[in-house]
PDB file of C-alpha atoms in Angstrom:
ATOM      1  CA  UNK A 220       0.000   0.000   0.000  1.00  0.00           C
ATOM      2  CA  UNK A 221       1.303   3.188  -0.876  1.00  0.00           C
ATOM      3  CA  UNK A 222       1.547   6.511   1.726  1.00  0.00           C
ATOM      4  CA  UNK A 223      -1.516   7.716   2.562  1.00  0.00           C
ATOM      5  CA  UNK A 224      -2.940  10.756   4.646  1.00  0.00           C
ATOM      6  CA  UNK A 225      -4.554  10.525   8.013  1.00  0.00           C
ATOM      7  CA  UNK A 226      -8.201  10.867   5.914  1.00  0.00           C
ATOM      8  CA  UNK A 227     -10.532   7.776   5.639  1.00  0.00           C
ATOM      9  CA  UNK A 228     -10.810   6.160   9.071  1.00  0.00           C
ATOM     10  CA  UNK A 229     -12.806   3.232   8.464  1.00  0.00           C
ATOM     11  CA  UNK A 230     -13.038   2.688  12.414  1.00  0.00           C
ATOM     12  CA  UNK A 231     -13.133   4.216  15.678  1.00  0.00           C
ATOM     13  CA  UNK A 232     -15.145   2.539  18.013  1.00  0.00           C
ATOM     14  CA  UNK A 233     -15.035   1.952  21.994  1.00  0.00           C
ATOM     15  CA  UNK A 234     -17.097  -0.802  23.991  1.00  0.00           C
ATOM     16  CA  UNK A 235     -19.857   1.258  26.212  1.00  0.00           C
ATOM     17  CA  UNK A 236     -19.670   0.048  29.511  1.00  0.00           C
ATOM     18  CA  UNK A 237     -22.073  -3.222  29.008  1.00  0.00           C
ATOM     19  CA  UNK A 238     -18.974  -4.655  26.186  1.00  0.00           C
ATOM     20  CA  UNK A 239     -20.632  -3.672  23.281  1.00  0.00           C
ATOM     21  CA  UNK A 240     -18.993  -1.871  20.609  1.00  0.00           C
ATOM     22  CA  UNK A 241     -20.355   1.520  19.042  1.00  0.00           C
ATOM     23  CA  UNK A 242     -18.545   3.397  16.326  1.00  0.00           C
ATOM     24  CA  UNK A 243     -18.268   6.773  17.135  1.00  0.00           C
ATOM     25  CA  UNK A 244     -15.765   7.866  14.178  1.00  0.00           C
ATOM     26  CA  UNK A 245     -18.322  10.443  13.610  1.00  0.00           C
ATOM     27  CA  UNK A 246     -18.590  12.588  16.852  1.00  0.00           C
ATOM     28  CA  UNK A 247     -14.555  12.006  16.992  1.00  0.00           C
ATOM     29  CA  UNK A 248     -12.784  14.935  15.863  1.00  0.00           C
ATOM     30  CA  UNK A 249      -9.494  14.117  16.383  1.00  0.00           C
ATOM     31  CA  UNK A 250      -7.644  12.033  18.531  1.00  0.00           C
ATOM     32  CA  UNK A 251      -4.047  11.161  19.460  1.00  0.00           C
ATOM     33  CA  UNK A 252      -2.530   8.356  20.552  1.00  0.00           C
ATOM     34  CA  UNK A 253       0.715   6.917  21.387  1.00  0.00           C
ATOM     35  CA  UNK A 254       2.983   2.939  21.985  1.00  0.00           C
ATOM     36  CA  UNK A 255       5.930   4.287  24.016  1.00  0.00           C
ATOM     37  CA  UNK A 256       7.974   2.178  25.576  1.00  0.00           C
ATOM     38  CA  UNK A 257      10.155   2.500  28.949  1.00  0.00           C
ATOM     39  CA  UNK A 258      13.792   2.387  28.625  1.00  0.00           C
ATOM     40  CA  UNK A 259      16.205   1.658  31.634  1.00  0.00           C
ATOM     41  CA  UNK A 260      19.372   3.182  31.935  1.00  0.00           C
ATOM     42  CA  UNK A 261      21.610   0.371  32.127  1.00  0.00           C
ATOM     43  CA  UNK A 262      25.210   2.528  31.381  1.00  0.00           C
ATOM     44  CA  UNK A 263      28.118   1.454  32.805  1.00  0.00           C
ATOM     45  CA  UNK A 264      31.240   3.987  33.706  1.00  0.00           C
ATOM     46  CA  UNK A 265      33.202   2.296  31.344  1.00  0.00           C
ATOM     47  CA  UNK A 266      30.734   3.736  28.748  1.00  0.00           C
ATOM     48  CA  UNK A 267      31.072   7.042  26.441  1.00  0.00           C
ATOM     49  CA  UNK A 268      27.592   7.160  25.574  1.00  0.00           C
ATOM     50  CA  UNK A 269      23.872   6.152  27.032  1.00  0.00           C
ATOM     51  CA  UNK A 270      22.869   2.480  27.085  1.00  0.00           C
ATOM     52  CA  UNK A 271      19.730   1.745  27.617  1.00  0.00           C
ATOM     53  CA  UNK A 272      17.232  -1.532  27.358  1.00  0.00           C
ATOM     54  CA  UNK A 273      13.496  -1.943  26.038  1.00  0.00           C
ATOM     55  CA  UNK A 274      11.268  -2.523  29.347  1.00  0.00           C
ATOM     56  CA  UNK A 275       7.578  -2.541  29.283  1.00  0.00           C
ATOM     57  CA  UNK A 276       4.957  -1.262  26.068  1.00  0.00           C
ATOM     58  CA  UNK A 277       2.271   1.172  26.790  1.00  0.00           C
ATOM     59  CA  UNK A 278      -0.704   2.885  25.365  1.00  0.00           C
ATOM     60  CA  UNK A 279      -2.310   6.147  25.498  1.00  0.00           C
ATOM     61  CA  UNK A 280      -5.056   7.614  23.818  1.00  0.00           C
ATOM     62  CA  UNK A 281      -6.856  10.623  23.735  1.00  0.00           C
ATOM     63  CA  UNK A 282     -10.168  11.246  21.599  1.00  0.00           C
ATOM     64  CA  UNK A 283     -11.909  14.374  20.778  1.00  0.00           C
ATOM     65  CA  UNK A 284     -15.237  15.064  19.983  1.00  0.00           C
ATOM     66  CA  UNK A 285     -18.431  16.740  19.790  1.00  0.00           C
ATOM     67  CA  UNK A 286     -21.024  16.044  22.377  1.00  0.00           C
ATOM     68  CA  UNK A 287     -23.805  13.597  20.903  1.00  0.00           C
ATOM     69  CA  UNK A 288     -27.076  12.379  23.027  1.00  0.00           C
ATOM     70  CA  UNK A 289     -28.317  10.098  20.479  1.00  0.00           C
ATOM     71  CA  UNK A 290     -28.532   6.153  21.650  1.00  0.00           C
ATOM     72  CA  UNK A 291     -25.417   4.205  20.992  1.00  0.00           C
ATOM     73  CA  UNK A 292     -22.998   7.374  20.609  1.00  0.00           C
ATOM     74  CA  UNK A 293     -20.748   8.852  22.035  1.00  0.00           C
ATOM     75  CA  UNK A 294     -22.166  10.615  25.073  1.00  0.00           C
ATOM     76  CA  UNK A 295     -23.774   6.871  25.624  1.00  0.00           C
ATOM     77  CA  UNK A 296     -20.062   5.324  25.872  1.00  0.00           C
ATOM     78  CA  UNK A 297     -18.437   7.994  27.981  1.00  0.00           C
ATOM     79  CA  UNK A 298     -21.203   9.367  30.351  1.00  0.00           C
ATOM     80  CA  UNK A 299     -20.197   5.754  32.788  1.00  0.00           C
ATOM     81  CA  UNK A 300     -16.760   6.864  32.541  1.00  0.00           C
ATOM     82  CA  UNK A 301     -17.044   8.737  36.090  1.00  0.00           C
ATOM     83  CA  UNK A 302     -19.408   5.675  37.845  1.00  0.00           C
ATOM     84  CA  UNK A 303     -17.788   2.566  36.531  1.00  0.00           C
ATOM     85  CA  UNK A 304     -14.492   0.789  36.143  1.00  0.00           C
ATOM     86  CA  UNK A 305     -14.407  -1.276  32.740  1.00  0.00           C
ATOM     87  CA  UNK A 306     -11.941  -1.721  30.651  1.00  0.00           C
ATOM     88  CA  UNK A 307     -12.951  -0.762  27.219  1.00  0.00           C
ATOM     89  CA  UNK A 308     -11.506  -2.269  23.592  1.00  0.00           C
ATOM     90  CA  UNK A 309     -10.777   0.526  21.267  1.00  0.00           C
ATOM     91  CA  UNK A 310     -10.440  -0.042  17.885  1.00  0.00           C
ATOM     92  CA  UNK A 311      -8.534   1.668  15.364  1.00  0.00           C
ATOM     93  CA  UNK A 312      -8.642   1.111  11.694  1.00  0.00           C
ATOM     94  CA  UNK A 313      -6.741   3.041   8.984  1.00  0.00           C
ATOM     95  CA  UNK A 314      -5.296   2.048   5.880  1.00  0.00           C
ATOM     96  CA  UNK A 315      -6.239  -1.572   6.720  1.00  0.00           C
ATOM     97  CA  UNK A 316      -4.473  -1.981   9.791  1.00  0.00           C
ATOM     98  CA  UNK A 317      -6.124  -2.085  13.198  1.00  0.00           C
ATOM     99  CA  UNK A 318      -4.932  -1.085  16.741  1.00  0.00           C
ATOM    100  CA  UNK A 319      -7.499  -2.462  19.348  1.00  0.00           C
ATOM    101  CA  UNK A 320      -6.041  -2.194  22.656  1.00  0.00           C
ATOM    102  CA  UNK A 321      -8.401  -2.459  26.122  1.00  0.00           C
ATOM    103  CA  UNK A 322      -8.130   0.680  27.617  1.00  0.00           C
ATOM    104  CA  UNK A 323      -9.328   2.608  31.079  1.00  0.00           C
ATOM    105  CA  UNK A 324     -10.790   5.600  30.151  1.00  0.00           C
ATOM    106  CA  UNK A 325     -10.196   8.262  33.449  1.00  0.00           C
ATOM    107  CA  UNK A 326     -11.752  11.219  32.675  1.00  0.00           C
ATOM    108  CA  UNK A 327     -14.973  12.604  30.297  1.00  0.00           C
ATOM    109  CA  UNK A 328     -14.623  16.212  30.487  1.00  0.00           C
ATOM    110  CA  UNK A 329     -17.060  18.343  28.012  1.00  0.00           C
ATOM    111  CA  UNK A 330     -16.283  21.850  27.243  1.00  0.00           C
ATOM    112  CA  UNK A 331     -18.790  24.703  26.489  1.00  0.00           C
ATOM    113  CA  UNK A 332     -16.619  27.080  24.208  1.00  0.00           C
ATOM    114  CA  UNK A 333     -17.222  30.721  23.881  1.00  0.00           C
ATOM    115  CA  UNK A 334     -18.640  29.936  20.491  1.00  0.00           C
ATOM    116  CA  UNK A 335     -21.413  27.899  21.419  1.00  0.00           C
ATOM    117  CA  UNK A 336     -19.434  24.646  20.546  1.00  0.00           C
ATOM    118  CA  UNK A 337     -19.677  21.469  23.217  1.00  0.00           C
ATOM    119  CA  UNK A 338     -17.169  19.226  23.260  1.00  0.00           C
ATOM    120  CA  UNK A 339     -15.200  16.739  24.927  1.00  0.00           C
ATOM    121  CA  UNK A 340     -11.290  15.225  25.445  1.00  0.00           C
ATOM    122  CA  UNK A 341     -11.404  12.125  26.480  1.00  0.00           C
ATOM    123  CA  UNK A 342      -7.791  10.162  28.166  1.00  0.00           C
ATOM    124  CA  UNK A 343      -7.344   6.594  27.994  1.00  0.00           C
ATOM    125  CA  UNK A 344      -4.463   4.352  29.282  1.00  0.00           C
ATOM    126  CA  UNK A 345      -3.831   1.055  28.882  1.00  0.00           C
ATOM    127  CA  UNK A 346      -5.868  -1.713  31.339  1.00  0.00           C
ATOM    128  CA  UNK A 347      -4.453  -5.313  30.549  1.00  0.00           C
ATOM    129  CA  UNK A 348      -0.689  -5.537  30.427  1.00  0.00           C
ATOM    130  CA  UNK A 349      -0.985  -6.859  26.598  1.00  0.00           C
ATOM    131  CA  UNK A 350       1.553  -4.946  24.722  1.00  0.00           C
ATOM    132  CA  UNK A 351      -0.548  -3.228  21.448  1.00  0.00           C
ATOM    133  CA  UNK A 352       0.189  -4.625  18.421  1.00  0.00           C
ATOM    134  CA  UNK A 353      -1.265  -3.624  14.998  1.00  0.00           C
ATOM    135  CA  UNK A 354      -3.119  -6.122  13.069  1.00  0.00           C
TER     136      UNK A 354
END
């Protein structure tokens, strides 16, 4: 497959707190997420430079959106973020690949601009100690 722009997300969905997945690609906005992983400083004095080894994977996500009531979206995924504690798969799909890590989502803060405009940022971190891999 050739490069490709960030355009055509064929999925973003997260399980609502029952397990069930709902696509909400279309209240998402934007989002960011990152797969860092820790590094330990393992450099002896006999070393010039840093040396360092791969320790554990993570996840982090952050999704962006605009606020939605209907049934199934995304106000109806993240209003049980403050009352439950569920993990949540989130899937990812772009170009034909797919990231689908279960996450803990910690906060779902909505925003009432100056503009009118209410919307939300919501943080997720990874729950289950299985490193993400993309499928």
């Amino acid at each position: 497959m050739a490069k490709q722009s960030g355009l055509g997300w064929t999925t973003c969905s997260v399980d609502d707190a029952s397990g069930t997945a709902r696509a909400i690609k279309n209240d998402v906005t934007n989002l960011q997420f990152a797969t860092p992983r820790a590094v330990q400083d393992v450099t002896g004095i006999d070393k010039s430079a840093i040396e360092r080894l791969l320790l554990l994977a993570d996840f982090s996500v952050t999704l962006n959106g605009v606020f939605n009531p209907s049934s199934n979206m995304s106000h109806d995924v993240f209003k049980t973020v403050p009352s439950t504690s569920v993990a949540r798969t989130t899937t990812l799909t772009v170009g034909g690949v797919t990231l689908a890590p279960e996450v803990l989502y910690t906060d779902y803060p909505l925003t009432r601009g100056n503009d009118g405009a209410l919307t939300w940022a919501v943080p997720g971190v990874l729950a289950d100690g299985t490193v993400p891999t993309w499928a």
